[in-house]
Amino acid sequence: MDTTESVIRRMTRLAVEHDAVNLSQGFTDEPPVFDLVWAAVTAMLGGDDDQMDRLGISTLRELVPGAEPTALLDRPLKEVLAGLQGRPDRLNQYSFPFGLTELREAIAGYTERLYGWRPDPRVEVTVTLGATEALASVLAGVCTAGDRVIVPQPYHEMYPSQAAIFGLEPEYVTLVEQISAGVWEMDRDEWAAAAARGARALILNTPHNPTGTVCSANDLAWVAELAMRHDLLVITDEIYEHF
Ligand SMILES: Cc1ncc(COP(=O)(O)O)c(C=O)c1O
């Protein structure tokens, strides 16, 4: 199988090994949004939804009845939190492998607010571990070994690797750099010829890594028409949709 180590991981490994500045990955120094952190902490403390709500609004005096308030200040936080574990615990259980119901409903609502279309959260929304698992699941679900998959280049390194994992043949088409205009454009003749040769799917990444190109409405309409003409599935990687 023609797969290689991720270039990003390799550069990170080498940077650590040689104590070099690692330009291959972006490392943010901002903490996550606190509401997310808090939701994770309270969910892991267990109990039920009411207990999670209670932890968010109660004072320590209310949560640890009978404790001498000033003595509480001298107790390690870990010990105090251990005493706040919810019993019985209904939160830390088997989950839906395709994502919590509430999360899928929130994603459907968010999609509707942004795009004016509400996917059915029961059957049209699946939560994955990042774009990598999402693409792998889609390729495994809709392609069969031997299928051709159109990949515009330049591309993110995971597309050819994943194609190889599933025995698919990448067919590379070009985004052409128009240097004076500062844009990258689809070579429509080349893309149309690749679709006409009978590819199963096209992986469209917009906004695009590494060029930053955002497909115009005209480009998207053209791709949609091409896909319908050739019964081509379009798999979009829109990981940077808010950039
Ligand atoms: C275009 C593109 N797709 C997919 C990925 C992988 O995303 P994730 O880390 O969510 O699996 C990246 C990460 O850099 C990316 O730039």
Coordinates of N, CA and C and ligand atoms in Angstrom, one line a residue:
M1 N 0.8 -1.2 0.0 CA 0.0 0.0 0.0 C 0.9 1.3 0.0
D2 N 0.6 2.2 -0.9 CA 1.4 3.4 -1.1 C 1.1 4.5 -0.1
T3 N 1.3 4.3 1.2 CA 1.0 5.4 2.1 C 2.3 5.8 2.8
T4 N 2.4 7.1 3.1 CA 3.6 7.6 3.7 C 3.3 8.3 5.0
E5 N 4.3 8.4 5.9 CA 4.0 9.2 7.1 C 3.6 10.6 6.8
S6 N 2.7 11.1 7.6 CA 2.3 12.5 7.3 C 3.5 13.4 7.4
V7 N 3.6 14.3 6.3 CA 4.7 15.3 6.3 C 4.7 16.2 7.5
I8 N 3.4 16.5 7.9 CA 3.3 17.4 9.1 C 3.9 16.8 10.3
R9 N 3.5 15.5 10.5 CA 4.0 14.8 11.7 C 5.5 14.6 11.6
R10 N 6.0 14.3 10.4 CA 7.4 14.1 10.3 C 8.2 15.3 10.6
M11 N 7.7 16.5 10.1 CA 8.4 17.7 10.4 C 8.3 18.1 11.9
T12 N 7.2 17.7 12.5 CA 7.1 18.0 14.0 C 8.0 17.1 14.7
R13 N 8.1 15.8 14.3 CA 9.0 14.9 15.0 C 10.5 15.4 14.8
L14 N 10.8 15.9 13.6 CA 12.2 16.3 13.4 C 12.5 17.6 14.2
A15 N 11.5 18.5 14.2 CA 11.7 19.7 15.0 C 11.9 19.5 16.4
V16 N 11.2 18.5 17.0 CA 11.4 18.2 18.4 C 12.8 17.6 18.6
E17 N 13.1 16.7 17.7 CA 14.4 16.0 17.7 C 15.6 17.0 17.7
H18 N 15.5 18.0 16.8 CA 16.6 18.9 16.6 C 16.4 20.3 17.3
D19 N 15.4 20.3 18.2 CA 15.1 21.6 18.9 C 14.9 22.8 17.9
A20 N 14.2 22.5 16.8 CA 14.1 23.5 15.8 C 12.7 24.2 15.9
V21 N 12.6 25.4 15.3 CA 11.3 26.1 15.2 C 10.4 25.3 14.3
N22 N 9.2 24.9 14.7 CA 8.4 24.0 13.9 C 7.4 24.9 13.2
L23 N 7.6 25.1 11.9 CA 6.7 25.9 11.1 C 5.6 25.0 10.4
S24 N 5.7 23.7 10.6 CA 4.8 22.8 9.9 C 3.4 22.8 10.5
Q25 N 3.2 23.2 11.7 CA 1.9 23.2 12.4 C 1.7 24.5 13.1
G26 N 0.4 24.9 13.1 CA 0.1 26.1 13.9 C -0.2 25.7 15.4
F27 N 0.6 26.3 16.3 CA 0.3 26.0 17.7 C -0.3 27.2 18.4
T28 N -1.5 27.2 18.7 CA -2.2 28.4 19.3 C -1.8 28.4 20.8
D29 N -1.7 29.6 21.4 CA -1.5 29.6 22.8 C -2.7 30.2 23.5
E30 N -3.8 30.1 22.8 CA -5.1 30.5 23.4 C -5.8 29.3 24.0
P31 N -6.3 29.5 25.2 CA -7.1 28.3 25.8 C -8.4 28.1 25.1
P32 N -9.0 27.0 25.2 CA -10.3 26.8 24.6 C -11.4 27.7 25.2
V33 N -12.5 27.9 24.5 CA -13.6 28.7 25.1 C -13.9 28.1 26.5
F34 N -14.1 29.0 27.5 CA -14.2 28.4 28.8 C -15.5 27.6 29.0
D35 N -16.6 28.0 28.3 CA -17.8 27.2 28.4 C -17.6 25.8 28.0
L36 N -16.7 25.5 27.0 CA -16.4 24.2 26.6 C -15.7 23.4 27.7
V37 N -14.7 24.1 28.2 CA -13.9 23.5 29.3 C -14.8 23.1 30.5
W38 N -15.7 24.0 30.8 CA -16.5 23.8 32.0 C -17.5 22.7 31.7
A39 N -18.1 22.6 30.5 CA -19.0 21.6 30.1 C -18.3 20.2 30.3
A40 N -17.0 20.2 29.8 CA -16.3 18.9 29.9 C -16.0 18.5 31.3
V41 N -15.6 19.5 32.2 CA -15.3 19.2 33.6 C -16.5 18.7 34.3
T42 N -17.6 19.4 34.1 CA -18.9 19.0 34.9 C -19.4 17.7 34.3
A43 N -19.3 17.5 33.0 CA -19.8 16.2 32.5 C -19.0 15.0 33.1
M44 N -17.6 15.3 33.2 CA -16.8 14.2 33.7 C -17.0 14.0 35.2
L45 N -17.4 15.0 35.9 CA -17.7 14.8 37.3 C -19.0 13.9 37.5
G46 N -19.7 13.8 36.4 CA -20.8 12.8 36.4 C -22.1 13.3 37.0
G47 N -23.0 12.4 37.3 CA -24.3 12.7 37.9 C -25.2 12.8 36.7
D48 N -26.0 13.9 36.7 CA -27.0 14.1 35.6 C -27.0 15.5 35.2
D49 N -27.9 15.9 34.2 CA -28.0 17.2 33.7 C -28.2 18.2 34.9
D50 N -29.1 17.9 35.8 CA -29.4 18.8 36.9 C -28.1 19.1 37.8
Q51 N -27.3 18.0 38.0 CA -26.1 18.2 38.7 C -25.1 19.1 38.0
M52 N -25.0 18.9 36.6 CA -24.2 19.8 35.8 C -24.6 21.3 36.0
D53 N -26.0 21.5 35.9 CA -26.5 22.9 36.1 C -26.1 23.4 37.5
R54 N -26.3 22.5 38.5 CA -26.1 23.0 39.9 C -24.6 23.4 40.1
L55 N -23.7 22.6 39.5 CA -22.3 23.0 39.7 C -22.0 24.4 39.1
G56 N -22.8 24.7 38.0 CA -22.5 26.0 37.3 C -23.0 27.2 38.1
I57 N -23.9 27.0 39.0 CA -24.5 28.2 39.7 C -24.3 28.2 41.2
S58 N -23.9 27.1 41.8 CA -23.8 27.1 43.2 C -22.5 27.6 43.7
T59 N -22.5 28.1 44.9 CA -21.3 28.5 45.6 C -20.7 27.2 46.2
L60 N -19.4 27.3 46.6 CA -18.7 26.2 47.3 C -19.4 25.9 48.6
R61 N -19.9 27.0 49.2 CA -20.5 26.8 50.5 C -21.8 25.9 50.4
E62 N -22.5 26.2 49.2 CA -23.7 25.4 49.0 C -23.3 23.9 48.6
L63 N -22.2 23.8 47.8 CA -21.9 22.5 47.3 C -21.3 21.6 48.3
V64 N -20.6 22.2 49.3 CA -19.9 21.3 50.3 C -20.5 21.7 51.7
P65 N -21.8 21.3 51.9 CA -22.4 21.7 53.2 C -21.7 21.1 54.4
G66 N -21.6 21.9 55.4 CA -21.0 21.5 56.6 C -19.5 21.8 56.7
A67 N -18.9 22.2 55.5 CA -17.5 22.4 55.5 C -17.2 23.8 56.1
E68 N -16.2 23.9 56.9 CA -15.8 25.2 57.4 C -15.2 26.0 56.3
P69 N -15.9 27.2 55.9 CA -15.5 27.9 54.7 C -14.0 28.2 54.6
T70 N -13.4 28.7 55.6 CA -12.0 29.0 55.5 C -11.1 27.8 55.3
A71 N -11.5 26.7 56.0 CA -10.8 25.4 55.8 C -10.8 24.9 54.3
L72 N -12.0 25.2 53.7 CA -12.2 24.9 52.3 C -11.1 25.5 51.4
L73 N -10.7 26.7 51.8 CA -9.7 27.4 51.0 C -8.3 26.7 51.1
D74 N -8.1 25.9 52.1 CA -6.8 25.3 52.3 C -6.8 23.9 51.7
R75 N -7.9 23.4 51.2 CA -8.0 22.1 50.6 C -7.6 22.1 49.2
P76 N -6.8 21.1 48.7 CA -6.5 21.0 47.3 C -7.7 21.0 46.4
L77 N -7.7 21.7 45.3 CA -8.9 21.7 44.4 C -9.3 20.3 44.0
K78 N -8.3 19.5 43.8 CA -8.6 18.1 43.3 C -9.4 17.4 44.3
E79 N -9.1 17.6 45.6 CA -9.9 16.9 46.7 C -11.3 17.4 46.7
V80 N -11.4 18.7 46.6 CA -12.8 19.3 46.6 C -13.6 18.8 45.4
L81 N -13.0 18.7 44.3 CA -13.7 18.3 43.1 C -14.1 16.8 43.2
A82 N -13.2 16.0 43.8 CA -13.5 14.6 44.0 C -14.8 14.4 44.8
G83 N -15.0 15.3 45.8 CA -16.2 15.2 46.6 C -17.4 15.6 45.9
L84 N -17.2 16.2 44.7 CA -18.4 16.7 43.9 C -18.8 15.7 42.8
Q85 N -18.2 14.6 42.8 CA -18.6 13.6 41.7 C -20.0 13.2 41.9
G86 N -20.8 13.2 40.8 CA -22.2 12.9 40.9 C -22.5 11.4 41.0
R87 N -23.3 11.1 42.0 CA -23.6 9.7 42.2 C -25.1 9.6 42.4
P88 N -25.9 8.7 41.7 CA -25.4 7.9 40.6 C -25.0 8.7 39.4
D89 N -24.2 8.1 38.5 CA -23.7 8.8 37.4 C -24.4 8.3 36.1
R90 N -25.1 9.3 35.4 CA -25.8 8.9 34.2 C -25.1 9.5 33.0
L91 N -24.0 10.3 33.2 CA -23.4 11.0 32.1 C -22.3 10.2 31.4
N92 N -21.5 9.5 32.2 CA -20.3 8.8 31.6 C -20.7 7.4 31.2
Q93 N -21.4 7.3 30.0 CA -22.0 6.1 29.6 C -21.6 5.8 28.1
Y94 N -22.0 4.7 27.6 CA -21.9 4.5 26.1 C -22.6 5.7 25.4
S95 N -22.0 6.2 24.4 CA -22.6 7.3 23.6 C -23.0 6.7 22.3
F96 N -23.7 7.6 21.5 CA -24.0 7.2 20.1 C -22.7 7.3 19.3
P97 N -22.3 6.3 18.6 CA -21.0 6.4 17.9 C -21.1 7.5 16.8
F98 N -22.3 7.9 16.4 CA -22.4 9.0 15.4 C -22.6 10.3 16.0
G99 N -22.5 10.4 17.3 CA -22.6 11.8 18.0 C -23.8 11.9 18.8
L100 N -23.7 12.6 20.0 CA -24.8 12.8 20.9 C -26.0 13.4 20.2
T101 N -27.2 13.0 20.5 CA -28.4 13.6 19.9 C -28.4 15.1 20.0
E102 N -28.1 15.6 21.2 CA -28.1 17.1 21.4 C -27.1 17.8 20.5
L103 N -25.9 17.2 20.3 CA -24.9 17.8 19.4 C -25.3 17.8 18.0
R104 N -25.9 16.6 17.5 CA -26.4 16.6 16.2 C -27.5 17.6 15.9
E105 N -28.4 17.7 16.9 CA -29.4 18.7 16.7 C -28.8 20.1 16.7
A106 N -27.8 20.4 17.5 CA -27.2 21.7 17.5 C -26.5 22.0 16.1
I107 N -25.9 20.9 15.6 CA -25.2 21.1 14.3 C -26.3 21.3 13.2
A108 N -27.4 20.6 13.3 CA -28.5 20.9 12.3 C -29.0 22.3 12.4
G109 N -29.2 22.8 13.6 CA -29.6 24.2 13.8 C -28.6 25.2 13.3
Y110 N -27.4 24.9 13.5 CA -26.3 25.8 13.1 C -26.2 25.8 11.6
T111 N -26.4 24.7 10.9 CA -26.3 24.6 9.5 C -27.5 25.4 8.9
E112 N -28.7 25.3 9.5 CA -29.8 26.0 9.0 C -29.6 27.5 9.2
R113 N -29.1 27.9 10.3 CA -28.8 29.4 10.5 C -27.9 29.9 9.4
L114 N -26.8 29.1 9.2 CA -25.8 29.6 8.2 C -26.2 29.4 6.8
Y115 N -26.8 28.3 6.4 CA -27.0 28.0 5.0 C -28.4 27.9 4.6
G116 N -29.4 28.1 5.6 CA -30.8 28.1 5.2 C -31.3 26.7 4.9
W117 N -30.6 25.6 5.3 CA -31.0 24.3 5.0 C -30.8 23.4 6.3
R118 N -31.8 22.7 6.8 CA -31.6 22.0 8.0 C -31.5 20.5 7.7
P119 N -30.3 19.9 7.8 CA -30.2 18.5 7.7 C -31.0 17.8 8.8
D120 N -31.4 16.5 8.5 CA -32.1 15.8 9.5 C -31.1 15.2 10.5
P121 N -31.1 15.7 11.7 CA -30.1 15.3 12.7 C -30.1 13.8 13.0
R122 N -31.2 13.1 12.7 CA -31.2 11.7 12.9 C -30.4 10.9 11.9
V123 N -30.4 11.3 10.7 CA -29.8 10.5 9.6 C -28.9 11.3 8.7
E124 N -28.8 12.6 8.8 CA -28.0 13.3 7.9 C -26.8 14.1 8.6
V125 N -26.6 13.8 9.9 CA -25.5 14.4 10.6 C -24.7 13.4 11.3
T126 N -23.4 13.3 11.1 CA -22.6 12.3 11.8 C -21.4 13.1 12.4
V127 N -21.1 13.0 13.7 CA -20.0 13.7 14.3 C -18.8 12.8 14.2
T128 N -17.7 13.4 13.7 CA -16.4 12.6 13.6 C -15.3 13.2 14.3
L129 N -14.2 12.5 14.4 CA -13.0 13.0 15.1 C -12.3 13.8 14.0
G130 N -12.7 15.0 13.8 CA -12.0 15.8 12.8 C -12.3 15.5 11.4
A131 N -11.7 16.3 10.5 CA -11.9 16.1 9.1 C -11.3 14.8 8.6
T132 N -10.3 14.3 9.2 CA -9.6 13.1 8.8 C -10.5 11.9 8.9
E133 N -11.2 11.8 10.0 CA -12.1 10.6 10.2 C -13.3 10.8 9.3
A134 N -13.7 12.1 9.1 CA -14.9 12.4 8.3 C -14.6 11.9 6.8
L135 N -13.5 12.3 6.3 CA -13.1 11.9 4.9 C -13.0 10.4 4.8
A136 N -12.3 9.8 5.8 CA -12.1 8.3 5.7 C -13.5 7.6 5.7
S137 N -14.4 8.1 6.6 CA -15.7 7.5 6.7 C -16.5 7.6 5.3
V138 N -16.4 8.8 4.7 CA -17.1 9.0 3.5 C -16.5 8.1 2.4
L139 N -15.2 8.1 2.3 CA -14.5 7.3 1.2 C -14.9 5.9 1.4
A140 N -14.8 5.4 2.6 CA -15.1 4.0 2.9 C -16.6 3.7 2.6
G141 N -17.5 4.7 2.8 CA -18.9 4.5 2.6 C -19.3 4.5 1.2
V142 N -18.7 5.4 0.4 CA -19.3 5.6 -1.0 C -18.4 5.1 -2.1
C143 N -17.2 4.7 -1.8 CA -16.3 4.3 -2.9 C -16.0 2.8 -2.7
T144 N -15.6 2.2 -3.8 CA -15.2 0.8 -3.9 C -13.8 0.8 -4.4
A145 N -13.0 -0.2 -3.8 CA -11.6 -0.3 -4.3 C -11.5 -0.3 -5.8
G146 N -10.6 0.5 -6.4 CA -10.5 0.6 -7.8 C -11.1 1.8 -8.4
D147 N -12.0 2.4 -7.6 CA -12.7 3.7 -8.1 C -11.7 4.8 -8.3
R148 N -12.0 5.7 -9.2 CA -11.1 6.9 -9.3 C -11.7 8.0 -8.6
V149 N -10.8 8.8 -7.9 CA -11.2 10.0 -7.1 C -10.5 11.2 -7.6
I150 N -11.2 12.2 -8.0 CA -10.5 13.4 -8.6 C -10.0 14.3 -7.4
V151 N -8.7 14.6 -7.5 CA -8.1 15.4 -6.4 C -7.5 16.6 -7.0
P152 N -8.0 17.8 -6.8 CA -7.3 19.0 -7.3 C -6.0 19.2 -6.6
Q153 N -5.0 19.6 -7.4 CA -3.7 19.9 -6.8 C -3.3 21.3 -7.0
P154 N -2.6 22.0 -6.0 CA -2.1 21.4 -4.8 C -3.2 20.9 -3.8
Y155 N -2.8 19.9 -3.0 CA -3.8 19.3 -2.1 C -3.3 19.1 -0.7
H156 N -4.2 18.9 0.2 CA -3.8 18.5 1.6 C -3.2 17.1 1.5
E157 N -2.2 16.8 2.3 CA -1.5 15.5 2.2 C -2.3 14.3 2.5
M158 N -3.5 14.5 3.2 CA -4.2 13.3 3.6 C -5.0 12.7 2.4
Y159 N -5.3 13.4 1.4 CA -6.1 12.9 0.3 C -5.5 11.7 -0.4
P160 N -4.3 11.8 -0.9 CA -3.7 10.6 -1.6 C -3.5 9.5 -0.6
S161 N -3.1 9.7 0.7 CA -2.9 8.6 1.6 C -4.2 7.9 1.9
Q162 N -5.3 8.7 2.0 CA -6.6 8.0 2.3 C -7.0 7.2 1.0
A163 N -6.8 7.8 -0.1 CA -7.2 7.1 -1.4 C -6.4 5.7 -1.4
A164 N -5.1 5.8 -1.0 CA -4.4 4.5 -1.0 C -4.9 3.5 0.0
I165 N -5.3 4.0 1.2 CA -5.8 3.1 2.2 C -7.0 2.3 1.7
F166 N -7.9 3.0 0.9 CA -9.1 2.4 0.4 C -9.0 1.8 -1.0
G167 N -7.7 1.8 -1.5 CA -7.5 1.2 -2.8 C -8.1 2.0 -3.9
L168 N -8.2 3.3 -3.7 CA -8.7 4.2 -4.8 C -7.6 4.8 -5.6
E169 N -8.0 5.2 -6.8 CA -6.9 5.8 -7.7 C -7.2 7.3 -7.7
P170 N -6.2 8.1 -7.2 CA -6.4 9.5 -7.3 C -6.1 10.0 -8.7
E171 N -7.0 10.9 -9.2 CA -6.7 11.5 -10.5 C -6.6 12.9 -10.3
Y172 N -5.3 13.4 -10.5 CA -5.0 14.8 -10.1 C -5.5 15.8 -11.2
V173 N -6.2 16.8 -10.8 CA -6.5 17.9 -11.7 C -5.9 19.2 -11.1
T174 N -5.9 20.3 -11.9 CA -5.1 21.4 -11.5 C -5.9 22.6 -11.1
L175 N -5.4 23.3 -10.0 CA -5.7 24.6 -9.7 C -4.6 25.5 -10.2
V176 N -4.8 26.3 -11.2 CA -3.8 27.1 -11.8 C -3.6 28.4 -11.2
E177 N -2.3 28.7 -10.8 CA -2.1 30.0 -10.2 C -2.1 31.1 -11.2
Q178 N -2.9 32.1 -11.0 CA -2.9 33.3 -11.9 C -2.1 34.4 -11.1
I179 N -0.8 34.4 -11.3 CA 0.0 35.2 -10.4 C -0.4 36.7 -10.4
S180 N -0.6 37.3 -11.5 CA -0.9 38.7 -11.5 C -2.2 39.0 -10.8
A181 N -3.2 38.1 -10.9 CA -4.5 38.4 -10.3 C -4.4 37.9 -8.8
G182 N -3.4 37.1 -8.5 CA -3.3 36.6 -7.1 C -4.3 35.6 -6.7
V183 N -4.8 34.8 -7.7 CA -5.8 33.8 -7.5 C -5.4 32.5 -8.1
W184 N -6.0 31.4 -7.6 CA -5.8 30.1 -8.2 C -7.2 29.7 -8.8
E185 N -7.1 29.2 -10.1 CA -8.4 28.9 -10.8 C -8.4 27.4 -11.2
M186 N -9.7 26.9 -11.2 CA -9.8 25.5 -11.8 C -9.5 25.5 -13.2
D187 N -8.8 24.5 -13.7 CA -8.6 24.3 -15.1 C -9.8 23.5 -15.5
R188 N -10.9 24.2 -16.0 CA -12.2 23.5 -16.2 C -12.1 22.4 -17.2
D189 N -11.3 22.6 -18.3 CA -11.3 21.6 -19.3 C -10.7 20.3 -18.7
E190 N -9.7 20.5 -17.9 CA -9.0 19.3 -17.4 C -10.0 18.6 -16.4
W191 N -10.7 19.4 -15.5 CA -11.6 18.8 -14.6 C -12.7 18.1 -15.3
A192 N -13.2 18.7 -16.3 CA -14.4 18.1 -17.1 C -13.9 16.8 -17.7
A193 N -12.7 16.8 -18.2 CA -12.2 15.6 -18.9 C -12.1 14.4 -17.9
A194 N -11.6 14.8 -16.7 CA -11.4 13.8 -15.6 C -12.8 13.2 -15.2
A195 N -13.8 14.1 -15.1 CA -15.1 13.6 -14.7 C -15.7 12.8 -15.8
A196 N -15.4 13.1 -17.1 CA -16.0 12.4 -18.2 C -15.4 11.0 -18.3
R197 N -14.2 10.8 -17.7 CA -13.6 9.5 -17.7 C -14.2 8.5 -16.7
G198 N -15.1 9.0 -15.9 CA -15.9 8.1 -15.0 C -15.4 8.0 -13.6
A199 N -14.9 9.1 -13.0 CA -14.5 9.1 -11.6 C -15.7 8.9 -10.7
R200 N -15.5 8.3 -9.6 CA -16.6 8.1 -8.6 C -16.9 9.4 -7.8
A201 N -15.8 10.1 -7.4 CA -16.0 11.2 -6.6 C -14.9 12.3 -6.8
L202 N -15.2 13.5 -6.4 CA -14.3 14.6 -6.5 C -14.2 15.2 -5.1
I203 N -12.9 15.4 -4.6 CA -12.7 16.0 -3.3 C -12.5 17.5 -3.5
L204 N -13.4 18.3 -3.0 CA -13.3 19.7 -3.2 C -13.0 20.4 -1.8
N205 N -11.9 21.1 -1.7 CA -11.5 21.7 -0.5 C -11.6 23.2 -0.7
T206 N -12.6 23.8 0.0 CA -12.8 25.3 0.0 C -13.2 25.8 1.3
P207 N -12.7 26.8 1.9 CA -11.4 27.5 1.5 C -10.3 26.5 1.5
H208 N -9.3 26.7 0.5 CA -8.4 25.7 0.1 C -7.1 25.8 0.9
N209 N -6.6 24.7 1.4 CA -5.3 24.6 1.9 C -4.4 23.9 0.9
P210 N -3.3 24.4 0.4 CA -2.6 25.5 1.0 C -2.7 26.9 0.3
T211 N -3.6 27.0 -0.7 CA -3.6 28.3 -1.5 C -4.4 29.4 -0.9
G212 N -5.4 29.0 0.0 CA -6.3 30.0 0.5 C -7.5 30.3 -0.4
T213 N -7.5 29.7 -1.6 CA -8.6 30.0 -2.6 C -9.9 29.6 -2.0
V214 N -10.9 30.5 -2.3 CA -12.3 30.2 -1.9 C -13.1 30.0 -3.2
C215 N -13.7 28.9 -3.4 CA -14.5 28.7 -4.7 C -15.6 29.8 -4.8
S216 N -15.7 30.4 -5.9 CA -16.8 31.4 -6.1 C -18.1 30.6 -6.3
A217 N -19.2 31.4 -6.2 CA -20.5 30.8 -6.4 C -20.6 30.2 -7.8
N218 N -20.0 30.9 -8.8 CA -19.9 30.4 -10.1 C -19.2 29.1 -10.3
D219 N -18.0 29.0 -9.6 CA -17.3 27.7 -9.6 C -18.1 26.6 -9.0
L220 N -18.8 26.9 -7.9 CA -19.5 25.8 -7.2 C -20.7 25.4 -8.1
A221 N -21.3 26.3 -8.8 CA -22.5 26.0 -9.7 C -21.9 25.1 -10.8
W222 N -20.7 25.5 -11.3 CA -20.2 24.7 -12.4 C -19.8 23.3 -12.0
V223 N -19.2 23.2 -10.8 CA -18.9 21.8 -10.2 C -20.2 21.0 -10.0
A224 N -21.2 21.7 -9.5 CA -22.5 20.9 -9.3 C -23.1 20.4 -10.6
E225 N -23.0 21.3 -11.6 CA -23.5 20.8 -12.9 C -22.7 19.7 -13.5
L226 N -21.4 19.8 -13.3 CA -20.5 18.7 -13.8 C -20.8 17.4 -13.1
A227 N -21.0 17.5 -11.8 CA -21.3 16.3 -11.0 C -22.6 15.7 -11.4
M228 N -23.6 16.5 -11.7 CA -24.9 15.9 -12.1 C -24.8 15.2 -13.4
R229 N -24.0 15.9 -14.3 CA -23.9 15.4 -15.7 C -23.2 14.0 -15.7
H230 N -22.2 13.8 -14.8 CA -21.4 12.6 -14.8 C -21.7 11.7 -13.6
D231 N -22.7 11.9 -12.9 CA -23.1 11.1 -11.7 C -21.8 11.0 -10.8
L232 N -21.3 12.1 -10.5 CA -20.0 12.2 -9.7 C -20.4 12.7 -8.3
L233 N -19.9 12.0 -7.3 CA -20.1 12.5 -5.9 C -19.1 13.6 -5.6
V234 N -19.6 14.7 -5.0 CA -18.7 15.7 -4.6 C -18.5 15.7 -3.0
I235 N -17.3 15.4 -2.6 CA -17.0 15.4 -1.2 C -16.3 16.7 -0.8
T236 N -17.0 17.5 0.0 CA -16.4 18.8 0.3 C -15.7 18.8 1.6
D237 N -14.5 19.3 1.7 CA -13.7 19.5 2.9 C -13.7 21.0 3.1
E238 N -14.6 21.4 4.1 CA -14.8 22.9 4.3 C -14.3 23.2 5.7
I239 N -13.2 22.6 6.1 CA -12.7 22.7 7.4 C -12.4 24.2 7.8
Y240 N -12.1 25.0 6.8 CA -11.8 26.4 7.0 C -13.0 27.3 6.7
E241 N -14.2 26.8 6.8 CA -15.3 27.6 6.3 C -15.5 29.0 7.0
H242 N -14.9 29.1 8.2 CA -15.1 30.5 8.9 C -13.8 31.3 8.8
F243 N -12.8 30.9 8.0 CA -11.6 31.7 7.9 C -11.8 32.9 6.9
Ligands
LIG1 C1 -7.7 21.0 4.2 C2 -7.6 20.2 5.5 N1 -8.4 19.1 5.6 C3 -8.2 18.2 6.6 C4 -7.4 18.5 7.7 C5 -7.3 17.6 8.8 O1 -8.2 18.0 9.8 P1 -8.4 17.3 11.2 O2 -7.3 17.7 12.0 O3 -9.7 17.9 11.7 O4 -8.5 15.8 11.0 C6 -6.6 19.7 7.6 C7 -5.6 20.0 8.7 O5 -4.7 20.7 8.6 C8 -6.7 20.5 6.5 O6 -5.9 21.6 6.3

